[in-house]
């Protein structure tokens, strides 16, 4: 098997041709940038021809996913009538999705079973990998079925720096690209950076606390909108023969660090959003609490580690996307403005008591909250140890221990956040106890209200506002209602 990032001999491997006509290395083109060899290699929107009769039927996998949804919207509006569109869906019930109402054919496909995959009559296959942990094997099945059934062209949605193979996503998508290129089927790779839509996972903290936390610091990246990914993909599909043997890096128009992303949110939402650095563990915890599988959250974390190390800051942001699609790329300000309802709290939410950010699960376990307690004594001891180390490191700062000093300061801030979290949860429980005592008629008839009242009974001695006893507390495990 050949590596598409290094070989230029396989006719299916994405490459370009230089002005002299000799084969060059695989094309590296950025969403808003010119190609590394020649900007003339990318056909423009103005020169967009209708697709040839050889490529007529198009199947999109993952049709009801985030990217597939936007692709189908484009295909059934701007590109309506240019393809016979087949929407590939994975789960029962997806056939009723609104976005599928205008497609020509809805086809249920099982990516896990090569024997049942049938691509006969499909000319173009757009592979949008799923979020399943075995998605590499799923793409292998797609490619084998495409080769068996005579598919003429494949567009694969991939990730930037896939040839680096230094993180989970890079390894996965490198293998996917290799399967496609080794099939001998003409192909194109569309490699994307961090999606703006991933920021929906941060909607609660932006909406309720006007903060945005990411583990990237001053590292820079250019997030891209899924809408722009769909537009670029459709433009490529419409001119498949002209984009064969090319690989494009698709990035957004703005190169931003953490504070820059928060500034874009501030402009888009019309209020001040503050950036906060967080640890990788806190980032993973945020995503996993919203149902993102661990491997997928870890993959996002790997990408953001590359951002923090400024390994994505060298991807150009110029004019390629607009030349290809005829549209200006979506800015992050515009993204937040268009989705302001998601990132803006309702009047009812604003009236609720605000709690600090939920700590990482490891901290919840260490201080007993995950086991139904509240070990304030242990927290106080840890704070003392950190303060002791801070005094020592400040004294030795002239001896080049600044990095250790920063680590201790970050640890202290995390512990103080934990204390605030414990205190506010206890206060919330006291408020809830007073509500149940004051309004017994409002309790559910099922008896759940009585159960809840008994759960908070330990607050009775200080229900009028006294502080809870140190070292104990109610069970917070599985609460979930406050976040």
Short mmCIF file of C-alpha atoms in Angstrom, two decimals:
data_model
loop_
_atom_site.label_atom_id
_atom_site.label_comp_id
_atom_site.label_asym_id
_atom_site.label_seq_id
_atom_site.Cartn_x
_atom_site.Cartn_y
_atom_site.Cartn_z
CA UNK A 1 0.00 0.00 0.00
CA UNK A 2 1.20 3.48 -0.83
CA UNK A 3 1.07 6.57 1.36
CA UNK A 4 -0.91 9.34 -0.38
CA UNK A 5 1.16 11.97 1.38
CA UNK A 6 4.42 10.78 -0.17
CA UNK A 7 3.74 8.94 -3.43
CA UNK A 8 3.09 10.55 -6.78
CA UNK A 9 3.05 7.43 -8.92
CA UNK A 10 -0.44 6.06 -8.24
CA UNK A 11 -2.87 7.87 -10.60
CA UNK A 12 -5.51 7.88 -7.86
CA UNK A 13 -3.28 9.63 -5.32
CA UNK A 14 -4.08 13.35 -5.00
CA UNK A 15 -1.35 15.33 -6.77
CA UNK A 16 -1.22 18.32 -9.04
CA UNK A 17 0.75 19.28 -12.10
CA UNK A 18 3.19 22.15 -12.17
CA UNK A 19 3.42 24.70 -14.97
CA UNK A 20 6.07 22.56 -16.64
CA UNK A 21 3.78 19.52 -16.68
CA UNK A 22 5.75 17.33 -14.28
CA UNK A 23 4.07 15.58 -11.36
CA UNK A 24 4.39 17.44 -8.09
CA UNK A 25 3.85 16.41 -4.47
CA UNK A 26 0.25 16.14 -3.31
CA UNK A 27 -1.44 19.51 -3.56
CA UNK A 28 -1.78 21.44 -0.32
CA UNK A 29 -4.42 24.14 -0.69
CA UNK A 30 -6.03 26.11 2.13
CA UNK A 31 -9.65 27.18 2.25
CA UNK A 32 -8.89 30.79 1.84
CA UNK A 33 -5.47 30.22 0.38
CA UNK A 34 -3.79 29.56 -2.94
CA UNK A 35 -2.30 26.18 -3.66
CA UNK A 36 1.32 25.55 -2.81
CA UNK A 37 2.18 25.14 -6.49
CA UNK A 38 -0.21 27.30 -8.51
CA UNK A 39 -3.47 29.06 -7.75
CA UNK A 40 -4.60 28.35 -11.31
CA UNK A 41 -4.95 24.65 -10.45
CA UNK A 42 -8.24 25.27 -8.61
CA UNK A 43 -11.21 25.89 -10.94
CA UNK A 44 -13.17 29.00 -10.01
CA UNK A 45 -16.91 29.40 -9.52
CA UNK A 46 -17.08 31.47 -12.70
CA UNK A 47 -15.63 28.61 -14.76
CA UNK A 48 -17.83 25.96 -13.12
CA UNK A 49 -19.03 23.51 -15.80
CA UNK A 50 -21.99 21.17 -15.46
CA UNK A 51 -20.95 17.70 -14.46
CA UNK A 52 -20.37 15.31 -17.34
CA UNK A 53 -22.81 12.51 -18.10
CA UNK A 54 -20.19 9.98 -16.95
CA UNK A 55 -20.69 11.16 -13.34
CA UNK A 56 -24.41 11.52 -12.69
CA UNK A 57 -25.55 9.61 -9.59
CA UNK A 58 -24.10 10.83 -6.28
CA UNK A 59 -24.35 9.05 -2.92
CA UNK A 60 -23.60 10.97 0.30
CA UNK A 61 -22.90 8.85 3.39
CA UNK A 62 -23.96 10.11 6.80
CA UNK A 63 -26.64 12.18 5.11
CA UNK A 64 -28.42 13.22 8.31
CA UNK A 65 -25.27 14.16 10.23
CA UNK A 66 -24.09 17.74 10.72
CA UNK A 67 -21.98 17.86 7.55
CA UNK A 68 -24.25 15.61 5.49
CA UNK A 69 -27.24 17.79 6.35
CA UNK A 70 -25.53 20.92 4.99
CA UNK A 71 -24.28 19.07 1.90
CA UNK A 72 -27.79 17.88 1.03
CA UNK A 73 -29.14 21.41 1.51
CA UNK A 74 -26.64 22.66 -1.06
CA UNK A 75 -27.21 19.80 -3.49
CA UNK A 76 -30.98 20.26 -3.44
CA UNK A 77 -30.88 24.06 -3.83
CA UNK A 78 -27.87 25.62 -5.57
CA UNK A 79 -26.96 22.39 -7.40
CA UNK A 80 -30.49 21.11 -7.92
CA UNK A 81 -30.86 19.02 -11.08
CA UNK A 82 -27.13 18.46 -11.59
CA UNK A 83 -27.08 15.11 -9.81
CA UNK A 84 -29.33 12.23 -9.00
CA UNK A 85 -28.83 12.53 -5.24
CA UNK A 86 -28.85 9.39 -3.10
CA UNK A 87 -28.90 10.04 0.67
CA UNK A 88 -27.17 7.29 2.62
CA UNK A 89 -28.61 6.91 6.14
CA UNK A 90 -27.33 4.61 8.87
CA UNK A 91 -30.11 4.21 11.45
CA UNK A 92 -33.76 3.32 11.26
CA UNK A 93 -36.00 6.36 11.48
CA UNK A 94 -33.52 8.71 9.81
CA UNK A 95 -35.43 8.32 6.54
CA UNK A 96 -38.01 10.80 7.86
CA UNK A 97 -35.51 13.64 8.39
CA UNK A 98 -36.72 16.91 6.84
CA UNK A 99 -33.51 17.42 4.87
CA UNK A 100 -34.23 14.22 2.91
CA UNK A 101 -37.55 15.43 1.52
CA UNK A 102 -35.98 16.79 -1.70
CA UNK A 103 -33.45 14.06 -2.47
CA UNK A 104 -34.07 11.57 -5.27
CA UNK A 105 -33.37 8.35 -3.34
CA UNK A 106 -33.00 7.47 0.34
CA UNK A 107 -30.80 4.43 0.86
CA UNK A 108 -30.20 2.74 4.20
CA UNK A 109 -26.62 1.51 4.42
CA UNK A 110 -24.81 -0.56 7.04
CA UNK A 111 -21.19 0.56 7.01
CA UNK A 112 -20.24 -2.30 9.33
CA UNK A 113 -21.26 -5.03 6.89
CA UNK A 114 -19.48 -5.08 3.52
CA UNK A 115 -21.74 -7.89 2.30
CA UNK A 116 -24.84 -5.69 2.44
CA UNK A 117 -23.25 -2.55 0.95
CA UNK A 118 -24.44 -2.05 -2.61
CA UNK A 119 -23.14 0.87 -4.67
CA UNK A 120 -24.24 -0.42 -8.09
CA UNK A 121 -25.30 2.49 -10.27
CA UNK A 122 -23.43 5.03 -8.09
CA UNK A 123 -21.00 7.22 -10.05
CA UNK A 124 -19.76 9.50 -7.26
CA UNK A 125 -19.33 8.54 -3.61
CA UNK A 126 -18.88 11.28 -0.99
CA UNK A 127 -17.59 9.58 2.16
CA UNK A 128 -18.32 11.50 5.36
CA UNK A 129 -16.79 9.29 8.09
CA UNK A 130 -19.07 8.58 11.03
CA UNK A 131 -18.34 9.21 14.70
CA UNK A 132 -18.20 5.48 15.43
CA UNK A 133 -15.05 4.15 17.05
CA UNK A 134 -14.59 1.67 14.17
CA UNK A 135 -14.99 4.32 11.47
CA UNK A 136 -11.67 3.41 9.83
CA UNK A 137 -13.01 -0.08 9.15
CA UNK A 138 -16.29 1.44 7.95
CA UNK A 139 -14.43 3.55 5.37
CA UNK A 140 -12.50 0.45 4.28
CA UNK A 141 -15.86 -1.25 3.66
CA UNK A 142 -17.12 1.74 1.67
CA UNK A 143 -14.00 1.72 -0.50
CA UNK A 144 -14.07 -2.04 -1.11
CA UNK A 145 -17.75 -1.87 -2.08
CA UNK A 146 -17.06 1.12 -4.35
CA UNK A 147 -14.25 -0.73 -6.10
CA UNK A 148 -16.37 -3.87 -6.49
CA UNK A 149 -19.44 -2.01 -7.82
CA UNK A 150 -17.72 0.35 -10.26
CA UNK A 151 -17.87 3.75 -8.53
CA UNK A 152 -16.02 6.25 -10.74
CA UNK A 153 -14.96 8.92 -8.21
CA UNK A 154 -14.60 9.32 -4.41
CA UNK A 155 -14.48 12.50 -2.35
CA UNK A 156 -13.29 11.83 1.21
CA UNK A 157 -13.84 14.28 4.06
CA UNK A 158 -10.61 14.22 6.08
CA UNK A 159 -8.67 16.35 8.58
CA UNK A 160 -5.69 18.68 8.26
CA UNK A 161 -2.24 17.27 9.03
CA UNK A 162 -3.53 13.74 8.44
CA UNK A 163 -0.13 12.79 7.04
CA UNK A 164 1.55 13.65 10.36
CA UNK A 165 0.21 10.52 12.13
CA UNK A 166 1.01 12.04 15.54
CA UNK A 167 -2.48 11.93 17.09
CA UNK A 168 -5.61 9.79 17.02
CA UNK A 169 -7.49 11.65 14.29
CA UNK A 170 -4.39 11.94 12.10
CA UNK A 171 -3.77 8.18 12.32
CA UNK A 172 -7.40 7.36 11.57
CA UNK A 173 -7.77 9.70 8.61
CA UNK A 174 -4.34 8.84 7.21
CA UNK A 175 -5.48 5.20 7.05
CA UNK A 176 -8.76 6.24 5.41
CA UNK A 177 -6.91 8.26 2.77
CA UNK A 178 -4.61 5.30 2.14
CA UNK A 179 -7.56 2.96 1.57
CA UNK A 180 -9.07 5.39 -0.94
CA UNK A 181 -5.85 6.07 -2.83
CA UNK A 182 -4.88 2.41 -3.00
CA UNK A 183 -8.27 1.52 -4.51
CA UNK A 184 -7.25 3.03 -7.85
CA UNK A 185 -10.50 5.03 -7.99
CA UNK A 186 -9.99 8.72 -8.92
CA UNK A 187 -10.35 10.72 -5.71
CA UNK A 188 -10.01 14.01 -3.85
CA UNK A 189 -9.31 14.63 -0.16
CA UNK A 190 -10.99 17.57 1.57
CA UNK A 191 -9.04 18.08 4.82
CA UNK A 192 -10.75 20.27 7.40
CA UNK A 193 -9.60 22.05 10.53
CA UNK A 194 -11.57 22.52 13.79
CA UNK A 195 -15.28 23.11 13.07
CA UNK A 196 -16.90 26.27 14.42
CA UNK A 197 -19.90 24.10 15.24
CA UNK A 198 -17.84 22.27 17.87
CA UNK A 199 -18.24 25.43 19.94
CA UNK A 200 -21.89 24.48 20.49
CA UNK A 201 -20.50 22.23 23.23
CA UNK A 202 -19.55 25.44 25.07
CA UNK A 203 -22.99 27.03 24.75
CA UNK A 204 -23.90 26.67 28.43
CA UNK A 205 -20.84 28.48 29.75
CA UNK A 206 -21.15 31.21 27.12
CA UNK A 207 -24.87 31.59 27.72
CA UNK A 208 -24.90 31.45 31.52
CA UNK A 209 -21.46 32.72 32.55
CA UNK A 210 -20.24 34.71 29.52
CA UNK A 211 -17.01 32.70 29.48
CA UNK A 212 -15.46 30.45 26.84
CA UNK A 213 -12.89 27.90 27.99
CA UNK A 214 -10.52 26.04 25.67
CA UNK A 215 -7.14 24.37 26.26
CA UNK A 216 -5.30 26.39 23.58
CA UNK A 217 -3.93 29.51 25.29
CA UNK A 218 -2.21 31.71 22.73
CA UNK A 219 -2.01 28.97 20.11
CA UNK A 220 -3.76 29.92 16.89
CA UNK A 221 -6.06 28.18 14.43
CA UNK A 222 -8.62 29.19 11.79
CA UNK A 223 -11.92 27.42 12.61
CA UNK A 224 -14.09 26.61 9.61
CA UNK A 225 -17.88 26.53 9.40
CA UNK A 226 -19.60 23.29 8.40
CA UNK A 227 -21.65 25.41 5.98
CA UNK A 228 -18.41 26.31 4.19
CA UNK A 229 -17.26 22.69 4.26
CA UNK A 230 -20.49 21.74 2.49
CA UNK A 231 -20.11 24.54 -0.06
CA UNK A 232 -16.55 23.52 -0.88
CA UNK A 233 -17.51 19.85 -1.10
CA UNK A 234 -20.39 20.55 -3.49
CA UNK A 235 -18.19 22.73 -5.70
CA UNK A 236 -15.64 19.91 -5.89
CA UNK A 237 -18.31 17.29 -6.59
CA UNK A 238 -19.72 19.46 -9.37
CA UNK A 239 -16.30 19.50 -11.09
CA UNK A 240 -15.07 16.10 -9.98
CA UNK A 241 -12.91 15.46 -13.03
CA UNK A 242 -11.06 18.76 -12.53
CA UNK A 243 -10.30 18.09 -8.86
CA UNK A 244 -9.13 14.50 -9.24
CA UNK A 245 -5.79 13.67 -7.60
CA UNK A 246 -5.82 16.76 -5.38
CA UNK A 247 -5.94 17.33 -1.61
CA UNK A 248 -7.24 20.56 -0.12
CA UNK A 249 -6.78 21.96 3.39
CA UNK A 250 -10.00 23.72 4.32
CA UNK A 251 -9.60 26.37 7.02
CA UNK A 252 -11.51 29.47 8.03
CA UNK A 253 -10.67 33.08 7.12
CA UNK A 254 -9.46 34.19 10.59
CA UNK A 255 -6.36 32.96 12.42
CA UNK A 256 -7.32 33.28 16.10
CA UNK A 257 -5.98 32.38 19.54
CA UNK A 258 -8.15 31.73 22.60
CA UNK A 259 -8.73 35.40 23.48
CA UNK A 260 -9.35 36.09 19.78
CA UNK A 261 -12.09 33.45 19.66
CA UNK A 262 -13.70 35.03 22.73
CA UNK A 263 -13.43 38.47 21.10
CA UNK A 264 -15.25 37.13 18.03
CA UNK A 265 -17.95 35.77 20.31
CA UNK A 266 -18.20 39.19 21.99
CA UNK A 267 -18.66 40.96 18.68
CA UNK A 268 -21.12 38.39 17.35
CA UNK A 269 -23.24 38.28 20.51
CA UNK A 270 -23.04 41.95 21.45
CA UNK A 271 -21.73 41.39 24.97
CA UNK A 272 -18.36 40.69 26.57
CA UNK A 273 -17.31 37.04 26.49
CA UNK A 274 -14.19 36.26 28.54
CA UNK A 275 -11.70 33.60 27.49
CA UNK A 276 -10.52 31.12 30.14
CA UNK A 277 -7.77 28.56 29.73
CA UNK A 278 -8.76 25.08 30.84
CA UNK A 279 -6.93 21.79 31.17
CA UNK A 280 -7.27 18.91 28.72
CA UNK A 281 -9.10 16.91 31.42
CA UNK A 282 -11.64 19.70 31.91
CA UNK A 283 -12.16 19.91 28.15
CA UNK A 284 -12.71 16.15 27.85
CA UNK A 285 -15.08 16.21 30.81
CA UNK A 286 -17.13 18.98 29.20
CA UNK A 287 -17.56 17.00 25.97
CA UNK A 288 -18.17 13.62 27.61
CA UNK A 289 -20.87 15.06 29.88
CA UNK A 290 -22.70 16.04 26.69
CA UNK A 291 -22.64 12.50 25.36
CA UNK A 292 -19.54 12.69 23.15
CA UNK A 293 -17.76 9.29 23.19
CA UNK A 294 -14.40 9.34 24.99
CA UNK A 295 -12.36 8.47 21.89
CA UNK A 296 -13.99 11.30 19.96
CA UNK A 297 -13.52 13.83 22.77
CA UNK A 298 -9.89 12.71 23.02
CA UNK A 299 -9.49 13.28 19.28
CA UNK A 300 -10.81 16.83 19.62
CA UNK A 301 -8.41 17.28 22.53
CA UNK A 302 -5.52 16.12 20.32
CA UNK A 303 -6.43 18.70 17.69
CA UNK A 304 -6.52 21.47 20.28
CA UNK A 305 -3.13 20.36 21.60
CA UNK A 306 -1.82 20.95 18.07
CA UNK A 307 -3.46 24.37 18.18
CA UNK A 308 -1.86 25.15 21.55
CA UNK A 309 1.52 24.21 20.06
CA UNK A 310 0.81 26.51 17.07
CA UNK A 311 1.06 23.61 14.62
CA UNK A 312 -2.04 24.80 12.73
CA UNK A 313 -0.99 28.45 12.59
CA UNK A 314 0.92 28.02 9.32
CA UNK A 315 -2.14 27.02 7.25
CA UNK A 316 -2.75 29.90 4.87
CA UNK A 317 -6.00 31.90 4.81
CA UNK A 318 -6.30 33.68 1.46
CA UNK A 319 -8.76 33.38 -1.45
CA UNK A 320 -9.11 29.71 -2.47
CA UNK A 321 -12.53 29.12 -0.89
CA UNK A 322 -14.13 32.18 -2.49
CA UNK A 323 -12.59 31.40 -5.88
CA UNK A 324 -13.91 27.84 -5.69
CA UNK A 325 -17.44 28.52 -4.45
CA UNK A 326 -18.23 32.14 -5.27
CA UNK A 327 -19.06 32.74 -1.59
CA UNK A 328 -17.15 34.71 1.03
CA UNK A 329 -16.04 32.40 3.86
CA UNK A 330 -17.95 32.50 7.14
CA UNK A 331 -16.22 34.47 9.89
CA UNK A 332 -16.42 33.44 13.52
CA UNK A 333 -18.19 36.73 14.33
CA UNK A 334 -20.83 35.81 11.76
CA UNK A 335 -21.16 32.29 13.18
CA UNK A 336 -21.90 33.59 16.68
CA UNK A 337 -24.27 36.22 15.31
CA UNK A 338 -26.24 33.63 13.30
CA UNK A 339 -26.51 31.32 16.33
CA UNK A 340 -27.03 33.99 18.99
CA UNK A 341 -30.13 32.18 20.27
CA UNK A 342 -27.97 29.18 21.23
CA UNK A 343 -25.40 31.31 23.08
CA UNK A 344 -27.80 33.79 24.76
CA UNK A 345 -29.57 33.03 28.04
CA UNK A 346 -33.31 33.42 28.42
CA UNK A 347 -34.74 35.72 31.10
CA UNK A 348 -35.60 32.66 33.18
CA UNK A 349 -32.03 31.35 32.95
CA UNK A 350 -30.61 34.74 33.88
CA UNK A 351 -32.77 34.78 37.02
CA UNK A 352 -31.38 31.46 38.27
CA UNK A 353 -28.47 31.45 40.76
CA UNK A 354 -25.23 31.09 38.82
CA UNK A 355 -22.92 28.23 39.74
CA UNK A 356 -19.20 28.05 38.95
CA UNK A 357 -17.95 25.75 36.16
CA UNK A 358 -18.16 22.04 36.95
CA UNK A 359 -14.67 20.73 37.84
CA UNK A 360 -13.04 17.79 36.12
CA UNK A 361 -14.27 14.32 37.12
CA UNK A 362 -10.87 13.49 38.66
CA UNK A 363 -11.26 16.42 41.07
CA UNK A 364 -14.85 15.48 41.88
CA UNK A 365 -13.59 12.01 42.80
CA UNK A 366 -10.64 13.27 44.86
CA UNK A 367 -12.79 15.51 47.03
CA UNK A 368 -15.59 13.03 47.56
CA UNK A 369 -18.32 14.68 45.52
CA UNK A 370 -18.47 11.80 43.04
CA UNK A 371 -18.99 9.42 46.01
CA UNK A 372 -21.73 11.50 47.60
CA UNK A 373 -19.70 13.61 50.03
CA UNK A 374 -17.81 16.87 50.26
CA UNK A 375 -14.28 16.54 51.66
CA UNK A 376 -13.52 20.18 52.41
CA UNK A 377 -10.71 19.24 54.82
CA UNK A 378 -8.78 17.48 52.08
CA UNK A 379 -9.33 20.42 49.77
CA UNK A 380 -8.02 22.82 52.43
CA UNK A 381 -4.93 20.65 52.89
CA UNK A 382 -4.24 20.68 49.14
CA UNK A 383 -4.64 24.46 49.04
CA UNK A 384 -2.09 24.76 51.87
CA UNK A 385 0.40 22.56 50.00
CA UNK A 386 0.00 24.56 46.81
CA UNK A 387 0.46 27.84 48.67
CA UNK A 388 3.60 26.45 50.30
CA UNK A 389 4.98 25.45 46.90
CA UNK A 390 4.04 28.83 45.48
CA UNK A 391 6.05 30.62 48.16
CA UNK A 392 9.02 28.36 47.47
CA UNK A 393 8.80 28.74 43.69
CA UNK A 394 8.40 32.50 43.88
CA UNK A 395 11.56 32.63 45.98
CA UNK A 396 13.36 30.52 43.37
CA UNK A 397 11.86 32.24 40.32
CA UNK A 398 15.22 33.77 39.46
CA UNK A 399 16.50 30.20 39.09
CA UNK A 400 14.34 29.64 35.99
CA UNK A 401 11.39 27.97 37.73
CA UNK A 402 8.83 30.18 36.09
CA UNK A 403 7.14 27.24 34.37
CA UNK A 404 6.72 25.44 37.71
CA UNK A 405 5.34 28.66 39.15
CA UNK A 406 2.73 28.90 36.42
CA UNK A 407 1.73 25.28 37.00
CA UNK A 408 1.24 25.87 40.73
CA UNK A 409 -0.78 29.03 40.10
CA UNK A 410 -3.03 27.14 37.70
CA UNK A 411 -3.45 24.35 40.25
CA UNK A 412 -4.37 26.85 42.97
CA UNK A 413 -6.98 28.45 40.71
CA UNK A 414 -8.44 25.01 40.04
CA UNK A 415 -8.67 24.27 43.77
CA UNK A 416 -10.33 27.60 44.47
CA UNK A 417 -12.84 26.88 41.71
CA UNK A 418 -13.52 23.52 43.38
CA UNK A 419 -14.16 25.22 46.73
CA UNK A 420 -16.54 27.68 45.08
CA UNK A 421 -18.28 24.76 43.39
CA UNK A 422 -18.71 22.91 46.70
CA UNK A 423 -19.97 26.02 48.47
CA UNK A 424 -22.49 26.94 45.80
CA UNK A 425 -23.83 23.40 45.48
CA UNK A 426 -24.40 23.33 49.24
CA UNK A 427 -26.17 26.68 49.05
CA UNK A 428 -28.33 25.40 46.20
CA UNK A 429 -29.30 22.39 48.31
CA UNK A 430 -30.26 24.64 51.22
CA UNK A 431 -32.44 26.73 48.92
CA UNK A 432 -34.10 23.61 47.55
CA UNK A 433 -34.78 22.33 51.08
CA UNK A 434 -36.45 25.60 52.04
CA UNK A 435 -38.59 25.45 48.87
CA UNK A 436 -39.79 21.93 49.72
CA UNK A 437 -40.57 22.84 53.33
CA UNK A 438 -42.40 26.02 52.34
CA UNK A 439 -44.51 24.46 49.57
CA UNK A 440 -45.37 20.83 50.41
CA UNK A 441 -48.44 21.00 48.16
CA UNK A 442 -46.15 21.50 45.18
CA UNK A 443 -44.42 18.15 45.70
CA UNK A 444 -45.17 15.45 43.10
CA UNK A 445 -47.90 13.01 44.14
CA UNK A 446 -45.59 10.15 43.28
CA UNK A 447 -43.74 10.82 46.50
CA UNK A 448 -40.56 11.92 44.74
CA UNK A 449 -40.84 15.27 46.51
CA UNK A 450 -40.87 13.54 49.91
CA UNK A 451 -37.83 11.50 48.90
CA UNK A 452 -36.04 14.66 47.89
CA UNK A 453 -36.99 16.33 51.17
CA UNK A 454 -35.55 13.41 53.15
CA UNK A 455 -32.40 13.60 51.05
CA UNK A 456 -31.88 17.21 52.11
CA UNK A 457 -32.94 16.60 55.75
CA UNK A 458 -29.38 17.16 56.95
CA UNK A 459 -29.88 20.82 56.09
CA UNK A 460 -32.74 21.25 58.56
CA UNK A 461 -30.53 22.54 61.43
CA UNK A 462 -29.23 25.36 59.25
CA UNK A 463 -32.05 25.76 56.73
CA UNK A 464 -32.28 29.40 57.69
CA UNK A 465 -28.82 30.12 56.30
CA UNK A 466 -26.25 28.53 58.61
CA UNK A 467 -23.17 27.05 56.93
CA UNK A 468 -22.91 23.27 56.47
CA UNK A 469 -20.63 21.19 58.68
CA UNK A 470 -17.15 20.75 57.23
CA UNK A 471 -16.17 17.37 55.93
CA UNK A 472 -19.65 16.14 55.06
CA UNK A 473 -22.48 16.96 52.76
CA UNK A 474 -25.24 15.67 50.53
CA UNK A 475 -24.81 13.39 47.57
CA UNK A 476 -24.09 15.33 44.39
CA UNK A 477 -23.50 12.24 42.25
CA UNK A 478 -25.67 12.14 39.18
CA UNK A 479 -27.34 15.46 39.90
CA UNK A 480 -26.97 16.92 36.44
CA UNK A 481 -29.82 19.35 37.02
CA UNK A 482 -27.63 22.37 37.51
CA UNK A 483 -25.55 21.92 34.33
#
